[in-house]
PDB file of C-alpha atoms and ligand atoms in Angstrom:
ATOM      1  CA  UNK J 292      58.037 -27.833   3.312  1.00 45.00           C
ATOM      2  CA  UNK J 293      58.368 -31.652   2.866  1.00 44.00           C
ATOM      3  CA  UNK J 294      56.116 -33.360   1.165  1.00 45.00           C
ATOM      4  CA  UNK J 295      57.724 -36.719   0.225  1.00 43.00           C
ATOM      5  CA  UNK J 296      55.211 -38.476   2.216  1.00 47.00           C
ATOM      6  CA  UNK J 297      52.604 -37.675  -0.282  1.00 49.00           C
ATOM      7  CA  UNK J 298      51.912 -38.649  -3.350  1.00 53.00           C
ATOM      8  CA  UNK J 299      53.382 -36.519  -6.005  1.00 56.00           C
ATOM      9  CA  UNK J 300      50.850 -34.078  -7.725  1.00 61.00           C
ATOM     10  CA  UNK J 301      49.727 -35.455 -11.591  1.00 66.00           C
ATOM     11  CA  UNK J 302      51.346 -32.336 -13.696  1.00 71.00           C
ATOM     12  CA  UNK J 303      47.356 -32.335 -14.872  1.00 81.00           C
ATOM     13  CA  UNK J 304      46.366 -31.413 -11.236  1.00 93.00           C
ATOM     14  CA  UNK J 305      46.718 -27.880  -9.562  1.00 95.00           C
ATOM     15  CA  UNK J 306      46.853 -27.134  -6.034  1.00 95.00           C
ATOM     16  CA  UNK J 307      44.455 -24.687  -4.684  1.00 95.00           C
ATOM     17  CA  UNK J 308      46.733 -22.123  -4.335  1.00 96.00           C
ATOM     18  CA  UNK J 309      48.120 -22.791  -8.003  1.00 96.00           C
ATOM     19  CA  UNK J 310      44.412 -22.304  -9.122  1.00 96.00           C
ATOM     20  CA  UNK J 311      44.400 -19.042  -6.730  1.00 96.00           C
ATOM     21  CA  UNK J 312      47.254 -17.519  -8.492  1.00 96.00           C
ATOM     22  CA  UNK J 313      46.103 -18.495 -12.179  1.00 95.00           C
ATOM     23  CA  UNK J 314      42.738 -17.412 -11.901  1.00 95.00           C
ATOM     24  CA  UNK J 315      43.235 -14.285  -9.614  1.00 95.00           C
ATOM     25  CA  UNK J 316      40.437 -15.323  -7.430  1.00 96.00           C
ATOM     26  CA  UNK J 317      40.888 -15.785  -4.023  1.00 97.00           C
ATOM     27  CA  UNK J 318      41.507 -19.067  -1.896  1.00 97.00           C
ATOM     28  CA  UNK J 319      38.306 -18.526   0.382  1.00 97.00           C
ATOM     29  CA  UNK J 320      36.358 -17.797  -2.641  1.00 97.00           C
ATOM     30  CA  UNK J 321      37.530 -21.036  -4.234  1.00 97.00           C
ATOM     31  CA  UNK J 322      36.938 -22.744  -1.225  1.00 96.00           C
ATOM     32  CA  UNK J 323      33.276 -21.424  -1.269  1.00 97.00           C
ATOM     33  CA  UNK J 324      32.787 -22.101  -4.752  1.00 96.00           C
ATOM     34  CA  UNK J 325      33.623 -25.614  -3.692  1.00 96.00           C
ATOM     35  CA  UNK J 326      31.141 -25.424  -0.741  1.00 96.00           C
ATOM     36  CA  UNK J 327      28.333 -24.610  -3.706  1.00 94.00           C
ATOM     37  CA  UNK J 328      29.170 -27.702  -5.539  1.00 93.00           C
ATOM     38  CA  UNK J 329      30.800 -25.422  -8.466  1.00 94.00           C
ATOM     39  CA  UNK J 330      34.215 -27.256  -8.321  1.00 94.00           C
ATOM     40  CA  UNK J 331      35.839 -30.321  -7.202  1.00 92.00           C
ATOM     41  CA  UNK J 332      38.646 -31.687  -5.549  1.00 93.00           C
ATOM     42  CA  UNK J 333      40.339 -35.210  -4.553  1.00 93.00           C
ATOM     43  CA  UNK J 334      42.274 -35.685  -1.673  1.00 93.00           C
ATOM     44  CA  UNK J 335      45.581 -36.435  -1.215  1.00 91.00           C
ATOM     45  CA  UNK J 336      46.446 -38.843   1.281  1.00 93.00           C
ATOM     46  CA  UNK J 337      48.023 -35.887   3.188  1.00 92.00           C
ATOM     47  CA  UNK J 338      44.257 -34.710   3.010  1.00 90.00           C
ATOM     48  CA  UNK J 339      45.267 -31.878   0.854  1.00 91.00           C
ATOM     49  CA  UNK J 340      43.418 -30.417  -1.920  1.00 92.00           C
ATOM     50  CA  UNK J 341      44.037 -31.510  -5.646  1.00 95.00           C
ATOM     51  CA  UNK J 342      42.176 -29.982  -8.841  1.00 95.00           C
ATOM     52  CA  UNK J 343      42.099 -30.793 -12.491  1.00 92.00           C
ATOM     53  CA  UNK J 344      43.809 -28.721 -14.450  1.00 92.00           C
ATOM     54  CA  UNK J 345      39.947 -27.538 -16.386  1.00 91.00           C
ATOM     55  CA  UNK J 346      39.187 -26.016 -12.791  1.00 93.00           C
ATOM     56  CA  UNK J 347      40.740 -23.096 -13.874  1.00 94.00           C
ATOM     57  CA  UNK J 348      38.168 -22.644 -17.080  1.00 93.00           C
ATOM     58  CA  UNK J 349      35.190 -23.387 -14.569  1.00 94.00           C
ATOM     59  CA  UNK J 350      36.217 -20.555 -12.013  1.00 95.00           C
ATOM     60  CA  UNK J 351      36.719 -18.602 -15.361  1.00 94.00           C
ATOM     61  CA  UNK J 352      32.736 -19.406 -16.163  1.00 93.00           C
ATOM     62  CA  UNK J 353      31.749 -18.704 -13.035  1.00 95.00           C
ATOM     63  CA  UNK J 354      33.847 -15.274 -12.557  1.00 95.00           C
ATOM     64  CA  UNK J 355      32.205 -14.065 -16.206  1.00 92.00           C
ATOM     65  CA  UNK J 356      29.009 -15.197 -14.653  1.00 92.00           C
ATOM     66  CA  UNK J 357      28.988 -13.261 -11.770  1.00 92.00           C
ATOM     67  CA  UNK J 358      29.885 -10.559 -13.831  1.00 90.00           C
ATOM     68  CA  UNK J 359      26.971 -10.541 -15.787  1.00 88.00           C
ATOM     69  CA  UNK J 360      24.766 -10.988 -12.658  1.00 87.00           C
ATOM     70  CA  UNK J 361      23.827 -14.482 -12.686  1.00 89.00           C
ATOM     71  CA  UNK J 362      22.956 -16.309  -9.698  1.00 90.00           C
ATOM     72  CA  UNK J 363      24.926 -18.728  -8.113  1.00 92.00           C
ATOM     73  CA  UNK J 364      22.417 -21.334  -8.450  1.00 92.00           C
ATOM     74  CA  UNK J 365      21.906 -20.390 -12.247  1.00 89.00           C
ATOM     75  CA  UNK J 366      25.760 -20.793 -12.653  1.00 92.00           C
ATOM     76  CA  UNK J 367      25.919 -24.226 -10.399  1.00 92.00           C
ATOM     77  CA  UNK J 368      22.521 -25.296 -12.689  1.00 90.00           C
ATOM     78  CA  UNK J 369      24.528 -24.550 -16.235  1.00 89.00           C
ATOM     79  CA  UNK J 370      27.696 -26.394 -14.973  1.00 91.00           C
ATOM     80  CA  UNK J 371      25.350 -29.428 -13.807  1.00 90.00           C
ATOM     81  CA  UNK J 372      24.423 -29.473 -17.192  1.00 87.00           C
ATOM     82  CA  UNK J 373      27.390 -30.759 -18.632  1.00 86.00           C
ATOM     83  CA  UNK J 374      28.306 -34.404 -18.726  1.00 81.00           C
ATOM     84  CA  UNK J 375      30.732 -35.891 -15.845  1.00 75.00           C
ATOM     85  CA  UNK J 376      31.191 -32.240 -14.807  1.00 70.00           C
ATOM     86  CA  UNK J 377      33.446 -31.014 -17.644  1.00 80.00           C
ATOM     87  CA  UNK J 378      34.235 -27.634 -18.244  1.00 84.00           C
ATOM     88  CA  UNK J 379      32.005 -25.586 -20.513  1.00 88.00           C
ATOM     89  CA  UNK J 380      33.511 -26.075 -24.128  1.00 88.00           C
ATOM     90  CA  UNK J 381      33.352 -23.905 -26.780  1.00 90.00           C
ATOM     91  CA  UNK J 382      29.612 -24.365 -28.090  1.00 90.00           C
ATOM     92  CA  UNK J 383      28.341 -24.624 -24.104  1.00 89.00           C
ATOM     93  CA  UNK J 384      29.746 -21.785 -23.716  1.00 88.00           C
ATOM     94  CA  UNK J 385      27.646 -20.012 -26.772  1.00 90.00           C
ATOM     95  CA  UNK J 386      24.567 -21.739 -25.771  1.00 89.00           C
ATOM     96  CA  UNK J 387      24.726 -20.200 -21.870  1.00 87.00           C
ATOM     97  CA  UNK J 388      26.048 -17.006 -22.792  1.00 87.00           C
ATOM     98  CA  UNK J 389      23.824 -16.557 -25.469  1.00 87.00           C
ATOM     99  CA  UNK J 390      20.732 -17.039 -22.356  1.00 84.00           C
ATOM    100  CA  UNK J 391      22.382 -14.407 -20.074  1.00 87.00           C
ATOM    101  CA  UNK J 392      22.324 -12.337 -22.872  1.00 88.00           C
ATOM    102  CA  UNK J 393      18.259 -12.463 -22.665  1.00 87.00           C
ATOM    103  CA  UNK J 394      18.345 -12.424 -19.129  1.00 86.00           C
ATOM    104  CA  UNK J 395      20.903  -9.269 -19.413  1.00 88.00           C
ATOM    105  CA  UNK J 396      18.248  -7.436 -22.055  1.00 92.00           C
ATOM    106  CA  UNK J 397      15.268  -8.681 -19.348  1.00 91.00           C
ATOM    107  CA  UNK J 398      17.235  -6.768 -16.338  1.00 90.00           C
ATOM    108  CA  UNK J 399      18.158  -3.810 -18.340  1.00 93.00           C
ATOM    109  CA  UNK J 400      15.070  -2.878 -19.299  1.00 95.00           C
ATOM    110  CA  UNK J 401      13.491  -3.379 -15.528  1.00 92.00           C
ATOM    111  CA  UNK J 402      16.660  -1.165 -14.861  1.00 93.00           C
ATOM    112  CA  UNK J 403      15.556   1.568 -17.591  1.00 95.00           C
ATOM    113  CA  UNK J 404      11.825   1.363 -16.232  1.00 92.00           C
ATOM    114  CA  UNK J 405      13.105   1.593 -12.497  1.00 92.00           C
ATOM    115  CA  UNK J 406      14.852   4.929 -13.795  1.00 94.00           C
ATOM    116  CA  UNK J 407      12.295   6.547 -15.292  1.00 91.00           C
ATOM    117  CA  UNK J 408       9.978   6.096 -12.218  1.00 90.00           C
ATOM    118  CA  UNK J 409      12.581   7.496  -9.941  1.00 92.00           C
ATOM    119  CA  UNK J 410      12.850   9.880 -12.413  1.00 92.00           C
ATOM    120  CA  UNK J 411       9.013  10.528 -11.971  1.00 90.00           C
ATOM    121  CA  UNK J 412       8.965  10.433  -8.384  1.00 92.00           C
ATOM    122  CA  UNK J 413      11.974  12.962  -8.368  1.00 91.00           C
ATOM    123  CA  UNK J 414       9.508  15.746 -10.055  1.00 87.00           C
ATOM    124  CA  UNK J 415       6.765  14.362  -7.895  1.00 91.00           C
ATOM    125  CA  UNK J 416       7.730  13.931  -4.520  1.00 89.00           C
ATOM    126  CA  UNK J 417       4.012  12.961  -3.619  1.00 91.00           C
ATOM    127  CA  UNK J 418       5.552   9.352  -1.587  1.00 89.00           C
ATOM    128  CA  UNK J 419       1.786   8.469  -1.431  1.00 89.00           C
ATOM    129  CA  UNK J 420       1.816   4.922  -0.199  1.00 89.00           C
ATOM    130  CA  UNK J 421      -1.116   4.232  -2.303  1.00 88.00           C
ATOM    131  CA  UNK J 422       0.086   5.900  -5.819  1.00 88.00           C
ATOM    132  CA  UNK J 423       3.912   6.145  -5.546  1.00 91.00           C
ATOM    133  CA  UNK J 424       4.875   4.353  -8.433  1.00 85.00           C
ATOM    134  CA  UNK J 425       8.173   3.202  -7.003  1.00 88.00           C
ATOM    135  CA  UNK J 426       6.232   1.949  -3.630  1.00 86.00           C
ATOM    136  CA  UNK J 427       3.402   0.022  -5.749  1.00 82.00           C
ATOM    137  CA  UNK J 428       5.194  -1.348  -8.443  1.00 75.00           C
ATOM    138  CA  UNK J 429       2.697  -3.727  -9.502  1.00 70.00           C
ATOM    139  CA  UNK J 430      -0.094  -1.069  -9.217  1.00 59.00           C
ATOM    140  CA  UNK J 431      -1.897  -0.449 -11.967  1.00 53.00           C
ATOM    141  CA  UNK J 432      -2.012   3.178 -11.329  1.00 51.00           C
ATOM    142  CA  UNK J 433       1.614   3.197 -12.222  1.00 46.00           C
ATOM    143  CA  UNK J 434       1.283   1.882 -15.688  1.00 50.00           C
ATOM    144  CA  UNK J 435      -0.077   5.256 -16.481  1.00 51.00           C
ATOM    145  CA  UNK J 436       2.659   7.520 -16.754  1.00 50.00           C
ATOM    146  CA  UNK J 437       4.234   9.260 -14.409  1.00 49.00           C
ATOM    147  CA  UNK J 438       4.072  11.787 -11.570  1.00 47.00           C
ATOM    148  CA  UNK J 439       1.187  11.672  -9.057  1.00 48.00           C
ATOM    149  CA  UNK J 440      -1.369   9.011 -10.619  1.00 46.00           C
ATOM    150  CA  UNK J 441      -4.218   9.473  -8.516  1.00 46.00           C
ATOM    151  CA  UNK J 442      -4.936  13.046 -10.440  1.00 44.00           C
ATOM    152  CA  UNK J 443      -4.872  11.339 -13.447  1.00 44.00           C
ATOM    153  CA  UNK J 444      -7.040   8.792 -12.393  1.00 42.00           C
ATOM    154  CA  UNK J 445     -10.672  10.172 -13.661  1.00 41.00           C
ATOM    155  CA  UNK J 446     -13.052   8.468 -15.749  1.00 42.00           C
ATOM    156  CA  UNK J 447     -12.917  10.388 -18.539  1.00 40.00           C
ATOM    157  CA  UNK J 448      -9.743   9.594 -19.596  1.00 41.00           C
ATOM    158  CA  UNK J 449      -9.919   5.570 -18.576  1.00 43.00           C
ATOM    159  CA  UNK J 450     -12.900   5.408 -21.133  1.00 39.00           C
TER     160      UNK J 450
HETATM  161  S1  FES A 742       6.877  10.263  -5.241  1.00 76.61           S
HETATM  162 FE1  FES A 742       6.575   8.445  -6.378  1.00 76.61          FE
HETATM  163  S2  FES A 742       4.798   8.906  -7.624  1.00 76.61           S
HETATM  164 FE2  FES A 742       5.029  10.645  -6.294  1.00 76.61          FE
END
């Protein structure tokens, strides 16, 4: 391949396949990120594809941020964030990770909760659509325990 047309690549800049083979991540999936507005590029004047050299700690961010579950728009909002689109240093990186760790704690629990009503429903197998606690999740029958509320449902006991 000849590419003395073009301008020679900065040693600070990375083509996308240099950033493919770094970070392990795919080329379409880099190429998507860059669709979300998650990373950057210039153009050579051969129209080709030039990143900074910190692209490879973003797609590292992101990558540990899909991990953990966040949303793309969550990741694309914490990278916004920054100033002039820099990489997440050392105490950004504390300050987002340490909020996925709440949002982490948040989802495991709805994941433990989730459980133990399947778990319910397993011994119950009443699939009422009105007191299934898995079908009415926001039904206040289902705060009540578990198995089939609506025999528990009796005034005595909601004194
Ligand atoms: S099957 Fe879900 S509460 Fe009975």
């Amino acid at each position: 391949m000849n590419h003395s047309k073009d301008h020679p690549t900065p040693a600070s800049e990375l083509t996308v396949g240099q950033i493919a083979e770094r970070s392990g991540v795919a080329v379409s999936a880099l190429h998507f990120y860059e669709r979300q507005g998650l990373i950057s590029s210039r153009r050579t004047t051969g129209n080709q594809r030039r990143y900074r050299r910190d692209t490879l700690r973003r797609v590292a961010f992101i990558r540990v941020a899909q991990r953990v579950g966040m949303s793309l728009a969550d990741i694309k909002a914490a990278l916004d964030s920054l100033p002039e689109g820099r990489p997440p240093g050392k105490a950004d990186w504390q300050r987002l990770s340490n909020s996925w760790r709440s949002e982490l704690d948040h989802r495991i629990a709805q994941m433990e909760k989730l459980r133990d009503e399947l778990t319910g429903c397993i011994g119950c197998g009443c699939l009422s659509l009105d007191t299934c606690t898995l079908f009415n999740p926001d039904d206040t029958l289902s705060t009540e325990g578990t198995g089939p509320r609506r025999l528990l449902v009796d005034d005595t006991l909601r004194s």
